Amino acid sequence: SRYPVKWTLLYPVQLNIVSDVHSHQIMITANLNCSNIIYHQNYILFRDHINTKRYQHAVVYIGTKLLLHVLISLDDGGVKKIKTKAKHAWETNAPQMKCFTEAELLKLIKGKRSSWDVTIIYKLIQRVCGLAPIDSGKWTKKVGGEETLETLLYDMKELRNQVNHNTHVGILSSTQLDALLEELKELSMKILDALIETAAKQSKKIEIDRVEYFRNYVEYVIVDVKQPLVE
């Protein structure tokens, strides 16, 4: 068979395994095995979809990590204030936090960053990081063709939404996967460069070692998901 039968990641990976019967999110921590299709807890993953799942994994992991790094780097204490407001809104049904869903409010109240997805982090970045006003249009439109931190973060959020909901991706060949991962890497590096520039404008200190850590993290994830499958 031209389709290898095993793919082992170097760390746990969360993937959306979609079948005609049911759609569910599960944790895969070992191998993807079998002949033509992969069975895991009664969910089915066709071999042709493995590259799509690899790409999804890379986008979700890298996107979440980078946006969280931006939030932590530029936040002036706003997250703490929003979490306080979220607790009040949850307890009193106050209207000022309608930008967050009930599920998102609950995650903010619990305060565990590990439970925050790209959508929550993006909303926080828009509100506490000293960037362009949310309704200014500068998040979705390049001013004079210039890519800003706002537009780059928006691009990453939209990319994550596309792959997480399996839209506009389809079945990927190895060549297509390589090209998409290269685009993901380029976007990630632009975000880190823009973060350094934005922090300087805001007179905030960015630890270069941390930036280099995330550059290496992006490289690591991409190399990891491109591991050859072994018979």
mmCIF file with all atom_site columns, C-alpha atoms in Angstrom:
data_model
loop_
_atom_site.group_PDB
_atom_site.id
_atom_site.type_symbol
_atom_site.label_atom_id
_atom_site.label_alt_id
_atom_site.label_comp_id
_atom_site.label_asym_id
_atom_site.label_entity_id
_atom_site.label_seq_id
_atom_site.pdbx_PDB_ins_code
_atom_site.Cartn_x
_atom_site.Cartn_y
_atom_site.Cartn_z
_atom_site.occupancy
_atom_site.B_iso_or_equiv
_atom_site.pdbx_formal_charge
_atom_site.auth_seq_id
_atom_site.auth_comp_id
_atom_site.auth_asym_id
_atom_site.auth_atom_id
_atom_site.pdbx_PDB_model_num
ATOM 1   C CA . SER A 1 1   ? 0.000   0.000  0.000  1.00 0.00 ? 1   SER A CA 1
ATOM 2   C CA . ARG A 1 2   ? 1.225   3.522  -0.741 1.00 0.00 ? 2   ARG A CA 1
ATOM 3   C CA . TYR A 1 3   ? -0.430  4.698  2.465  1.00 0.00 ? 3   TYR A CA 1
ATOM 4   C CA . PRO A 1 4   ? 1.745   4.180  5.545  1.00 0.00 ? 4   PRO A CA 1
ATOM 5   C CA . VAL A 1 5   ? -0.063  2.965  8.618  1.00 0.00 ? 5   VAL A CA 1
ATOM 6   C CA . LYS A 1 6   ? 1.372   4.713  11.645 1.00 0.00 ? 6   LYS A CA 1
ATOM 7   C CA . TRP A 1 7   ? 1.919   8.306  12.714 1.00 0.00 ? 7   TRP A CA 1
ATOM 8   C CA . THR A 1 8   ? 3.342   8.998  16.174 1.00 0.00 ? 8   THR A CA 1
ATOM 9   C CA . LEU A 1 9   ? 3.507   12.563 17.433 1.00 0.00 ? 9   LEU A CA 1
ATOM 10  C CA . LEU A 1 10  ? 6.134   13.555 19.946 1.00 0.00 ? 10  LEU A CA 1
ATOM 11  C CA . TYR A 1 11  ? 3.455   14.914 22.296 1.00 0.00 ? 11  TYR A CA 1
ATOM 12  C CA . PRO A 1 12  ? -0.328  14.525 22.832 1.00 0.00 ? 12  PRO A CA 1
ATOM 13  C CA . VAL A 1 13  ? -2.490  15.938 20.070 1.00 0.00 ? 13  VAL A CA 1
ATOM 14  C CA . GLN A 1 14  ? -6.117  16.958 19.996 1.00 0.00 ? 14  GLN A CA 1
ATOM 15  C CA . LEU A 1 15  ? -7.845  16.434 16.656 1.00 0.00 ? 15  LEU A CA 1
ATOM 16  C CA . ASN A 1 16  ? -11.384 16.665 15.366 1.00 0.00 ? 16  ASN A CA 1
ATOM 17  C CA . ILE A 1 17  ? -12.209 13.193 14.108 1.00 0.00 ? 17  ILE A CA 1
ATOM 18  C CA . VAL A 1 18  ? -15.176 13.476 11.755 1.00 0.00 ? 18  VAL A CA 1
ATOM 19  C CA . SER A 1 19  ? -17.255 10.613 10.375 1.00 0.00 ? 19  SER A CA 1
ATOM 20  C CA . ASP A 1 20  ? -20.613 10.286 8.658  1.00 0.00 ? 20  ASP A CA 1
ATOM 21  C CA . VAL A 1 21  ? -22.034 8.930  11.891 1.00 0.00 ? 21  VAL A CA 1
ATOM 22  C CA . HIS A 1 22  ? -20.858 11.388 14.485 1.00 0.00 ? 22  HIS A CA 1
ATOM 23  C CA . SER A 1 23  ? -18.460 14.235 15.093 1.00 0.00 ? 23  SER A CA 1
ATOM 24  C CA . HIS A 1 24  ? -16.531 14.466 18.340 1.00 0.00 ? 24  HIS A CA 1
ATOM 25  C CA . GLN A 1 25  ? -13.299 15.842 19.737 1.00 0.00 ? 25  GLN A CA 1
ATOM 26  C CA . ILE A 1 26  ? -10.960 13.285 21.254 1.00 0.00 ? 26  ILE A CA 1
ATOM 27  C CA . MET A 1 27  ? -7.403  13.001 22.490 1.00 0.00 ? 27  MET A CA 1
ATOM 28  C CA . ILE A 1 28  ? -4.962  10.839 20.574 1.00 0.00 ? 28  ILE A CA 1
ATOM 29  C CA . THR A 1 29  ? -1.729  10.218 22.444 1.00 0.00 ? 29  THR A CA 1
ATOM 30  C CA . ALA A 1 30  ? -0.235  7.307  20.567 1.00 0.00 ? 30  ALA A CA 1
ATOM 31  C CA . ASN A 1 31  ? -0.414  5.822  17.085 1.00 0.00 ? 31  ASN A CA 1
ATOM 32  C CA . LEU A 1 32  ? -2.870  6.019  14.236 1.00 0.00 ? 32  LEU A CA 1
ATOM 33  C CA . ASN A 1 33  ? -3.068  2.408  13.082 1.00 0.00 ? 33  ASN A CA 1
ATOM 34  C CA . CYS A 1 34  ? -4.803  0.078  10.610 1.00 0.00 ? 34  CYS A CA 1
ATOM 35  C CA . SER A 1 35  ? -5.114  -0.757 6.933  1.00 0.00 ? 35  SER A CA 1
ATOM 36  C CA . ASN A 1 36  ? -7.480  1.526  5.045  1.00 0.00 ? 36  ASN A CA 1
ATOM 37  C CA . ILE A 1 37  ? -9.160  3.508  7.772  1.00 0.00 ? 37  ILE A CA 1
ATOM 38  C CA . ILE A 1 38  ? -8.270  4.294  11.351 1.00 0.00 ? 38  ILE A CA 1
ATOM 39  C CA . TYR A 1 39  ? -10.631 3.395  14.174 1.00 0.00 ? 39  TYR A CA 1
ATOM 40  C CA . HIS A 1 40  ? -10.396 5.092  17.544 1.00 0.00 ? 40  HIS A CA 1
ATOM 41  C CA . GLN A 1 41  ? -13.166 4.909  20.124 1.00 0.00 ? 41  GLN A CA 1
ATOM 42  C CA . ASN A 1 42  ? -15.664 4.120  17.325 1.00 0.00 ? 42  ASN A CA 1
ATOM 43  C CA . TYR A 1 43  ? -14.722 7.211  15.330 1.00 0.00 ? 43  TYR A CA 1
ATOM 44  C CA . ILE A 1 44  ? -13.401 6.860  11.804 1.00 0.00 ? 44  ILE A CA 1
ATOM 45  C CA . LEU A 1 45  ? -10.514 8.692  10.137 1.00 0.00 ? 45  LEU A CA 1
ATOM 46  C CA . PHE A 1 46  ? -9.834  7.858  6.509  1.00 0.00 ? 46  PHE A CA 1
ATOM 47  C CA . ARG A 1 47  ? -6.175  7.668  5.538  1.00 0.00 ? 47  ARG A CA 1
ATOM 48  C CA . ASP A 1 48  ? -6.632  10.338 2.891  1.00 0.00 ? 48  ASP A CA 1
ATOM 49  C CA . HIS A 1 49  ? -7.556  12.771 5.673  1.00 0.00 ? 49  HIS A CA 1
ATOM 50  C CA . ILE A 1 50  ? -4.380  12.336 7.716  1.00 0.00 ? 50  ILE A CA 1
ATOM 51  C CA . ASN A 1 51  ? -2.599  15.310 6.118  1.00 0.00 ? 51  ASN A CA 1
ATOM 52  C CA . THR A 1 52  ? -5.667  17.455 6.748  1.00 0.00 ? 52  THR A CA 1
ATOM 53  C CA . LYS A 1 53  ? -5.586  16.477 10.430 1.00 0.00 ? 53  LYS A CA 1
ATOM 54  C CA . ARG A 1 54  ? -1.864  17.162 10.574 1.00 0.00 ? 54  ARG A CA 1
ATOM 55  C CA . TYR A 1 55  ? -2.449  20.665 9.201  1.00 0.00 ? 55  TYR A CA 1
ATOM 56  C CA . GLN A 1 56  ? -5.341  21.240 11.591 1.00 0.00 ? 56  GLN A CA 1
ATOM 57  C CA . HIS A 1 57  ? -3.156  20.214 14.504 1.00 0.00 ? 57  HIS A CA 1
ATOM 58  C CA . ALA A 1 58  ? -0.348  22.589 13.495 1.00 0.00 ? 58  ALA A CA 1
ATOM 59  C CA . VAL A 1 59  ? -2.676  25.572 13.020 1.00 0.00 ? 59  VAL A CA 1
ATOM 60  C CA . VAL A 1 60  ? -4.533  25.061 16.304 1.00 0.00 ? 60  VAL A CA 1
ATOM 61  C CA . TYR A 1 61  ? -1.415  24.471 18.416 1.00 0.00 ? 61  TYR A CA 1
ATOM 62  C CA . ILE A 1 62  ? 0.681   27.234 16.870 1.00 0.00 ? 62  ILE A CA 1
ATOM 63  C CA . GLY A 1 63  ? -2.196  29.723 16.655 1.00 0.00 ? 63  GLY A CA 1
ATOM 64  C CA . THR A 1 64  ? -3.206  29.260 20.280 1.00 0.00 ? 64  THR A CA 1
ATOM 65  C CA . LYS A 1 65  ? 0.364   29.474 21.580 1.00 0.00 ? 65  LYS A CA 1
ATOM 66  C CA . LEU A 1 66  ? 1.246   32.595 19.597 1.00 0.00 ? 66  LEU A CA 1
ATOM 67  C CA . LEU A 1 67  ? -1.913  34.519 20.430 1.00 0.00 ? 67  LEU A CA 1
ATOM 68  C CA . LEU A 1 68  ? -1.511  33.694 24.109 1.00 0.00 ? 68  LEU A CA 1
ATOM 69  C CA . HIS A 1 69  ? 2.097   34.931 23.940 1.00 0.00 ? 69  HIS A CA 1
ATOM 70  C CA . VAL A 1 70  ? 0.901   38.206 22.390 1.00 0.00 ? 70  VAL A CA 1
ATOM 71  C CA . LEU A 1 71  ? -1.730  38.590 25.117 1.00 0.00 ? 71  LEU A CA 1
ATOM 72  C CA . ILE A 1 72  ? 0.732   37.968 27.949 1.00 0.00 ? 72  ILE A CA 1
ATOM 73  C CA . SER A 1 73  ? 3.365   40.249 26.391 1.00 0.00 ? 73  SER A CA 1
ATOM 74  C CA . LEU A 1 74  ? 1.118   43.290 25.854 1.00 0.00 ? 74  LEU A CA 1
ATOM 75  C CA . ASP A 1 75  ? -1.423  42.985 28.680 1.00 0.00 ? 75  ASP A CA 1
ATOM 76  C CA . ASP A 1 76  ? -1.235  45.773 31.284 1.00 0.00 ? 76  ASP A CA 1
ATOM 77  C CA . GLY A 1 77  ? -3.449  44.034 33.806 1.00 0.00 ? 77  GLY A CA 1
ATOM 78  C CA . GLY A 1 78  ? -6.585  44.186 31.707 1.00 0.00 ? 78  GLY A CA 1
ATOM 79  C CA . VAL A 1 79  ? -7.131  40.438 31.749 1.00 0.00 ? 79  VAL A CA 1
ATOM 80  C CA . LYS A 1 80  ? -7.403  40.468 35.529 1.00 0.00 ? 80  LYS A CA 1
ATOM 81  C CA . LYS A 1 81  ? -10.023 43.242 35.332 1.00 0.00 ? 81  LYS A CA 1
ATOM 82  C CA . ILE A 1 82  ? -11.979 41.401 32.646 1.00 0.00 ? 82  ILE A CA 1
ATOM 83  C CA . LYS A 1 83  ? -11.961 38.216 34.719 1.00 0.00 ? 83  LYS A CA 1
ATOM 84  C CA . THR A 1 84  ? -13.391 40.221 37.637 1.00 0.00 ? 84  THR A CA 1
ATOM 85  C CA . LYS A 1 85  ? -16.083 41.659 35.361 1.00 0.00 ? 85  LYS A CA 1
ATOM 86  C CA . ALA A 1 86  ? -16.768 38.188 33.974 1.00 0.00 ? 86  ALA A CA 1
ATOM 87  C CA . LYS A 1 87  ? -17.391 36.855 37.473 1.00 0.00 ? 87  LYS A CA 1
ATOM 88  C CA . HIS A 1 88  ? -19.768 39.736 38.176 1.00 0.00 ? 88  HIS A CA 1
ATOM 89  C CA . ALA A 1 89  ? -21.536 39.278 34.841 1.00 0.00 ? 89  ALA A CA 1
ATOM 90  C CA . TRP A 1 90  ? -21.931 35.552 35.486 1.00 0.00 ? 90  TRP A CA 1
ATOM 91  C CA . GLU A 1 91  ? -23.407 36.133 38.917 1.00 0.00 ? 91  GLU A CA 1
ATOM 92  C CA . THR A 1 92  ? -25.707 39.041 37.981 1.00 0.00 ? 92  THR A CA 1
ATOM 93  C CA . ASN A 1 93  ? -26.344 38.478 34.250 1.00 0.00 ? 93  ASN A CA 1
ATOM 94  C CA . ALA A 1 94  ? -24.939 41.954 33.630 1.00 0.00 ? 94  ALA A CA 1
ATOM 95  C CA . PRO A 1 95  ? -25.011 43.062 29.961 1.00 0.00 ? 95  PRO A CA 1
ATOM 96  C CA . GLN A 1 96  ? -21.514 44.564 29.697 1.00 0.00 ? 96  GLN A CA 1
ATOM 97  C CA . MET A 1 97  ? -19.879 41.200 28.948 1.00 0.00 ? 97  MET A CA 1
ATOM 98  C CA . LYS A 1 98  ? -22.142 40.162 26.082 1.00 0.00 ? 98  LYS A CA 1
ATOM 99  C CA . CYS A 1 99  ? -19.096 39.908 23.819 1.00 0.00 ? 99  CYS A CA 1
ATOM 100 C CA . PHE A 1 100 ? -18.341 36.603 25.542 1.00 0.00 ? 100 PHE A CA 1
ATOM 101 C CA . THR A 1 101 ? -20.573 33.547 25.437 1.00 0.00 ? 101 THR A CA 1
ATOM 102 C CA . GLU A 1 102 ? -21.630 31.857 28.662 1.00 0.00 ? 102 GLU A CA 1
ATOM 103 C CA . ALA A 1 103 ? -19.104 29.088 28.045 1.00 0.00 ? 103 ALA A CA 1
ATOM 104 C CA . GLU A 1 104 ? -16.343 31.669 27.514 1.00 0.00 ? 104 GLU A CA 1
ATOM 105 C CA . LEU A 1 105 ? -17.309 33.574 30.663 1.00 0.00 ? 105 LEU A CA 1
ATOM 106 C CA . LEU A 1 106 ? -17.069 30.373 32.657 1.00 0.00 ? 106 LEU A CA 1
ATOM 107 C CA . LYS A 1 107 ? -13.599 29.668 31.271 1.00 0.00 ? 107 LYS A CA 1
ATOM 108 C CA . LEU A 1 108 ? -12.503 33.211 32.146 1.00 0.00 ? 108 LEU A CA 1
ATOM 109 C CA . ILE A 1 109 ? -13.844 32.874 35.673 1.00 0.00 ? 109 ILE A CA 1
ATOM 110 C CA . LYS A 1 110 ? -11.960 29.629 36.223 1.00 0.00 ? 110 LYS A CA 1
ATOM 111 C CA . GLY A 1 111 ? -8.850  31.451 35.039 1.00 0.00 ? 111 GLY A CA 1
ATOM 112 C CA . LYS A 1 112 ? -7.049  28.493 33.491 1.00 0.00 ? 112 LYS A CA 1
ATOM 113 C CA . ARG A 1 113 ? -5.282  29.721 30.369 1.00 0.00 ? 113 ARG A CA 1
ATOM 114 C CA . SER A 1 114 ? -4.976  26.139 29.152 1.00 0.00 ? 114 SER A CA 1
ATOM 115 C CA . SER A 1 115 ? -8.748  26.124 28.611 1.00 0.00 ? 115 SER A CA 1
ATOM 116 C CA . TRP A 1 116 ? -8.753  29.307 26.513 1.00 0.00 ? 116 TRP A CA 1
ATOM 117 C CA . ASP A 1 117 ? -9.044  28.797 22.783 1.00 0.00 ? 117 ASP A CA 1
ATOM 118 C CA . VAL A 1 118 ? -8.082  31.201 20.005 1.00 0.00 ? 118 VAL A CA 1
ATOM 119 C CA . THR A 1 119 ? -11.490 32.913 20.034 1.00 0.00 ? 119 THR A CA 1
ATOM 120 C CA . ILE A 1 120 ? -11.291 33.856 23.727 1.00 0.00 ? 120 ILE A CA 1
ATOM 121 C CA . ILE A 1 121 ? -7.667  34.935 23.497 1.00 0.00 ? 121 ILE A CA 1
ATOM 122 C CA . TYR A 1 122 ? -8.364  37.044 20.401 1.00 0.00 ? 122 TYR A CA 1
ATOM 123 C CA . LYS A 1 123 ? -11.244 38.839 22.131 1.00 0.00 ? 123 LYS A CA 1
ATOM 124 C CA . LEU A 1 124 ? -8.995  39.566 25.118 1.00 0.00 ? 124 LEU A CA 1
ATOM 125 C CA . ILE A 1 125 ? -6.179  40.863 22.907 1.00 0.00 ? 125 ILE A CA 1
ATOM 126 C CA . GLN A 1 126 ? -8.591  43.285 21.243 1.00 0.00 ? 126 GLN A CA 1
ATOM 127 C CA . ARG A 1 127 ? -9.574  44.690 24.633 1.00 0.00 ? 127 ARG A CA 1
ATOM 128 C CA . VAL A 1 128 ? -6.454  44.795 26.826 1.00 0.00 ? 128 VAL A CA 1
ATOM 129 C CA . CYS A 1 129 ? -3.336  45.054 24.642 1.00 0.00 ? 129 CYS A CA 1
ATOM 130 C CA . GLY A 1 130 ? -3.395  48.700 23.593 1.00 0.00 ? 130 GLY A CA 1
ATOM 131 C CA . LEU A 1 131 ? -4.060  47.919 19.931 1.00 0.00 ? 131 LEU A CA 1
ATOM 132 C CA . ALA A 1 132 ? -6.491  49.519 17.476 1.00 0.00 ? 132 ALA A CA 1
ATOM 133 C CA . PRO A 1 133 ? -10.100 50.013 18.625 1.00 0.00 ? 133 PRO A CA 1
ATOM 134 C CA . ILE A 1 134 ? -12.254 46.971 17.886 1.00 0.00 ? 134 ILE A CA 1
ATOM 135 C CA . ASP A 1 135 ? -14.646 48.902 15.623 1.00 0.00 ? 135 ASP A CA 1
ATOM 136 C CA . SER A 1 136 ? -11.951 50.834 13.749 1.00 0.00 ? 136 SER A CA 1
ATOM 137 C CA . GLY A 1 137 ? -11.723 48.426 10.828 1.00 0.00 ? 137 GLY A CA 1
ATOM 138 C CA . LYS A 1 138 ? -7.953  48.193 11.282 1.00 0.00 ? 138 LYS A CA 1
ATOM 139 C CA . TRP A 1 139 ? -8.208  44.563 12.365 1.00 0.00 ? 139 TRP A CA 1
ATOM 140 C CA . THR A 1 140 ? -9.491  43.308 9.035  1.00 0.00 ? 140 THR A CA 1
ATOM 141 C CA . LYS A 1 141 ? -8.132  45.880 6.559  1.00 0.00 ? 141 LYS A CA 1
ATOM 142 C CA . LYS A 1 142 ? -4.491  46.504 5.751  1.00 0.00 ? 142 LYS A CA 1
ATOM 143 C CA . VAL A 1 143 ? -3.848  50.253 5.953  1.00 0.00 ? 143 VAL A CA 1
ATOM 144 C CA . GLY A 1 144 ? -1.978  51.276 2.816  1.00 0.00 ? 144 GLY A CA 1
ATOM 145 C CA . GLY A 1 145 ? -1.286  47.620 2.121  1.00 0.00 ? 145 GLY A CA 1
ATOM 146 C CA . GLU A 1 146 ? 0.716   47.368 5.346  1.00 0.00 ? 146 GLU A CA 1
ATOM 147 C CA . GLU A 1 147 ? 0.414   44.266 7.501  1.00 0.00 ? 147 GLU A CA 1
ATOM 148 C CA . THR A 1 148 ? -0.020  45.181 11.160 1.00 0.00 ? 148 THR A CA 1
ATOM 149 C CA . LEU A 1 149 ? -0.136  43.048 14.270 1.00 0.00 ? 149 LEU A CA 1
ATOM 150 C CA . GLU A 1 150 ? -3.921  43.478 14.231 1.00 0.00 ? 150 GLU A CA 1
ATOM 151 C CA . THR A 1 151 ? -4.363  42.158 10.685 1.00 0.00 ? 151 THR A CA 1
ATOM 152 C CA . LEU A 1 152 ? -1.904  39.317 11.241 1.00 0.00 ? 152 LEU A CA 1
ATOM 153 C CA . LEU A 1 153 ? -3.727  38.196 14.392 1.00 0.00 ? 153 LEU A CA 1
ATOM 154 C CA . TYR A 1 154 ? -7.011  38.366 12.504 1.00 0.00 ? 154 TYR A CA 1
ATOM 155 C CA . ASP A 1 155 ? -5.542  36.212 9.730  1.00 0.00 ? 155 ASP A CA 1
ATOM 156 C CA . MET A 1 156 ? -4.402  33.620 12.263 1.00 0.00 ? 156 MET A CA 1
ATOM 157 C CA . LYS A 1 157 ? -7.795  33.584 13.975 1.00 0.00 ? 157 LYS A CA 1
ATOM 158 C CA . GLU A 1 158 ? -9.609  33.129 10.664 1.00 0.00 ? 158 GLU A CA 1
ATOM 159 C CA . LEU A 1 159 ? -7.220  30.378 9.591  1.00 0.00 ? 159 LEU A CA 1
ATOM 160 C CA . ARG A 1 160 ? -7.782  28.533 12.849 1.00 0.00 ? 160 ARG A CA 1
ATOM 161 C CA . ASN A 1 161 ? -11.559 28.854 12.442 1.00 0.00 ? 161 ASN A CA 1
ATOM 162 C CA . GLN A 1 162 ? -11.394 27.468 8.912  1.00 0.00 ? 162 GLN A CA 1
ATOM 163 C CA . VAL A 1 163 ? -9.378  24.391 9.786  1.00 0.00 ? 163 VAL A CA 1
ATOM 164 C CA . ASN A 1 164 ? -11.101 23.773 13.112 1.00 0.00 ? 164 ASN A CA 1
ATOM 165 C CA . HIS A 1 165 ? -14.461 23.644 11.346 1.00 0.00 ? 165 HIS A CA 1
ATOM 166 C CA . ASN A 1 166 ? -13.042 21.736 8.374  1.00 0.00 ? 166 ASN A CA 1
ATOM 167 C CA . THR A 1 167 ? -13.945 24.417 5.835  1.00 0.00 ? 167 THR A CA 1
ATOM 168 C CA . HIS A 1 168 ? -11.919 25.185 2.681  1.00 0.00 ? 168 HIS A CA 1
ATOM 169 C CA . VAL A 1 169 ? -9.325  22.527 3.484  1.00 0.00 ? 169 VAL A CA 1
ATOM 170 C CA . GLY A 1 170 ? -10.416 19.199 2.001  1.00 0.00 ? 170 GLY A CA 1
ATOM 171 C CA . ILE A 1 171 ? -8.058  16.318 1.354  1.00 0.00 ? 171 ILE A CA 1
ATOM 172 C CA . LEU A 1 172 ? -4.415  17.422 1.205  1.00 0.00 ? 172 LEU A CA 1
ATOM 173 C CA . SER A 1 173 ? -1.564  15.826 -0.691 1.00 0.00 ? 173 SER A CA 1
ATOM 174 C CA . SER A 1 174 ? 1.895   15.883 0.873  1.00 0.00 ? 174 SER A CA 1
ATOM 175 C CA . THR A 1 175 ? 2.879   18.691 -1.509 1.00 0.00 ? 175 THR A CA 1
ATOM 176 C CA . GLN A 1 176 ? -0.166  20.745 -0.541 1.00 0.00 ? 176 GLN A CA 1
ATOM 177 C CA . LEU A 1 177 ? 0.508   20.110 3.142  1.00 0.00 ? 177 LEU A CA 1
ATOM 178 C CA . ASP A 1 178 ? 4.099   21.325 2.792  1.00 0.00 ? 178 ASP A CA 1
ATOM 179 C CA . ALA A 1 179 ? 2.940   24.506 1.048  1.00 0.00 ? 179 ALA A CA 1
ATOM 180 C CA . LEU A 1 180 ? 0.287   25.260 3.684  1.00 0.00 ? 180 LEU A CA 1
ATOM 181 C CA . LEU A 1 181 ? 2.708   24.627 6.537  1.00 0.00 ? 181 LEU A CA 1
ATOM 182 C CA . GLU A 1 182 ? 5.192   27.010 4.930  1.00 0.00 ? 182 GLU A CA 1
ATOM 183 C CA . GLU A 1 183 ? 2.457   29.683 4.769  1.00 0.00 ? 183 GLU A CA 1
ATOM 184 C CA . LEU A 1 184 ? 1.623   29.000 8.423  1.00 0.00 ? 184 LEU A CA 1
ATOM 185 C CA . LYS A 1 185 ? 5.276   29.378 9.361  1.00 0.00 ? 185 LYS A CA 1
ATOM 186 C CA . GLU A 1 186 ? 5.540   32.662 7.447  1.00 0.00 ? 186 GLU A CA 1
ATOM 187 C CA . LEU A 1 187 ? 2.418   34.064 9.148  1.00 0.00 ? 187 LEU A CA 1
ATOM 188 C CA . SER A 1 188 ? 3.720   32.980 12.564 1.00 0.00 ? 188 SER A CA 1
ATOM 189 C CA . MET A 1 189 ? 7.086   34.672 12.071 1.00 0.00 ? 189 MET A CA 1
ATOM 190 C CA . LYS A 1 190 ? 5.354   37.862 10.912 1.00 0.00 ? 190 LYS A CA 1
ATOM 191 C CA . ILE A 1 191 ? 3.268   37.870 14.095 1.00 0.00 ? 191 ILE A CA 1
ATOM 192 C CA . LEU A 1 192 ? 6.372   37.558 16.258 1.00 0.00 ? 192 LEU A CA 1
ATOM 193 C CA . ASP A 1 193 ? 8.157   40.329 14.329 1.00 0.00 ? 193 ASP A CA 1
ATOM 194 C CA . ALA A 1 194 ? 5.082   42.580 14.588 1.00 0.00 ? 194 ALA A CA 1
ATOM 195 C CA . LEU A 1 195 ? 4.842   41.842 18.317 1.00 0.00 ? 195 LEU A CA 1
ATOM 196 C CA . ILE A 1 196 ? 8.399   43.068 18.863 1.00 0.00 ? 196 ILE A CA 1
ATOM 197 C CA . GLU A 1 197 ? 7.678   46.248 16.866 1.00 0.00 ? 197 GLU A CA 1
ATOM 198 C CA . THR A 1 198 ? 4.377   46.902 18.664 1.00 0.00 ? 198 THR A CA 1
ATOM 199 C CA . ALA A 1 199 ? 5.891   46.336 22.095 1.00 0.00 ? 199 ALA A CA 1
ATOM 200 C CA . ALA A 1 200 ? 8.640   48.843 21.291 1.00 0.00 ? 200 ALA A CA 1
ATOM 201 C CA . LYS A 1 201 ? 6.020   51.445 20.277 1.00 0.00 ? 201 LYS A CA 1
ATOM 202 C CA . GLN A 1 202 ? 4.217   50.825 23.571 1.00 0.00 ? 202 GLN A CA 1
ATOM 203 C CA . SER A 1 203 ? 7.512   51.022 25.525 1.00 0.00 ? 203 SER A CA 1
ATOM 204 C CA . LYS A 1 204 ? 7.024   47.460 26.718 1.00 0.00 ? 204 LYS A CA 1
ATOM 205 C CA . LYS A 1 205 ? 9.937   45.117 27.147 1.00 0.00 ? 205 LYS A CA 1
ATOM 206 C CA . ILE A 1 206 ? 9.850   41.864 25.207 1.00 0.00 ? 206 ILE A CA 1
ATOM 207 C CA . GLU A 1 207 ? 12.223  39.105 26.235 1.00 0.00 ? 207 GLU A CA 1
ATOM 208 C CA . ILE A 1 208 ? 14.029  38.154 23.044 1.00 0.00 ? 208 ILE A CA 1
ATOM 209 C CA . ASP A 1 209 ? 14.736  34.703 24.448 1.00 0.00 ? 209 ASP A CA 1
ATOM 210 C CA . ARG A 1 210 ? 10.982  34.113 24.708 1.00 0.00 ? 210 ARG A CA 1
ATOM 211 C CA . VAL A 1 211 ? 10.475  35.255 21.122 1.00 0.00 ? 211 VAL A CA 1
ATOM 212 C CA . GLU A 1 212 ? 13.196  32.883 19.982 1.00 0.00 ? 212 GLU A CA 1
ATOM 213 C CA . TYR A 1 213 ? 11.554  30.124 22.001 1.00 0.00 ? 213 TYR A CA 1
ATOM 214 C CA . PHE A 1 214 ? 8.329   30.617 20.052 1.00 0.00 ? 214 PHE A CA 1
ATOM 215 C CA . ARG A 1 215 ? 10.168  30.755 16.735 1.00 0.00 ? 215 ARG A CA 1
ATOM 216 C CA . ASN A 1 216 ? 11.696  27.409 17.608 1.00 0.00 ? 216 ASN A CA 1
ATOM 217 C CA . TYR A 1 217 ? 8.313   26.115 18.809 1.00 0.00 ? 217 TYR A CA 1
ATOM 218 C CA . VAL A 1 218 ? 6.767   26.885 15.408 1.00 0.00 ? 218 VAL A CA 1
ATOM 219 C CA . GLU A 1 219 ? 9.591   25.044 13.671 1.00 0.00 ? 219 GLU A CA 1
ATOM 220 C CA . TYR A 1 220 ? 9.257   22.114 16.065 1.00 0.00 ? 220 TYR A CA 1
ATOM 221 C CA . VAL A 1 221 ? 5.520   21.643 15.523 1.00 0.00 ? 221 VAL A CA 1
ATOM 222 C CA . ILE A 1 222 ? 5.871   21.858 11.747 1.00 0.00 ? 222 ILE A CA 1
ATOM 223 C CA . VAL A 1 223 ? 8.704   19.323 11.670 1.00 0.00 ? 223 VAL A CA 1
ATOM 224 C CA . ASP A 1 224 ? 6.754   17.094 14.020 1.00 0.00 ? 224 ASP A CA 1
ATOM 225 C CA . VAL A 1 225 ? 3.569   16.961 11.966 1.00 0.00 ? 225 VAL A CA 1
ATOM 226 C CA . LYS A 1 226 ? 5.618   16.267 8.829  1.00 0.00 ? 226 LYS A CA 1
ATOM 227 C CA . GLN A 1 227 ? 7.107   13.106 10.277 1.00 0.00 ? 227 GLN A CA 1
ATOM 228 C CA . PRO A 1 228 ? 6.912   10.325 7.677  1.00 0.00 ? 228 PRO A CA 1
ATOM 229 C CA . LEU A 1 229 ? 4.359   7.644  8.428  1.00 0.00 ? 229 LEU A CA 1
ATOM 230 C CA . VAL A 1 230 ? 5.988   4.251  8.926  1.00 0.00 ? 230 VAL A CA 1
ATOM 231 C CA . GLU A 1 231 ? 4.744   0.842  7.834  1.00 0.00 ? 231 GLU A CA 1
#
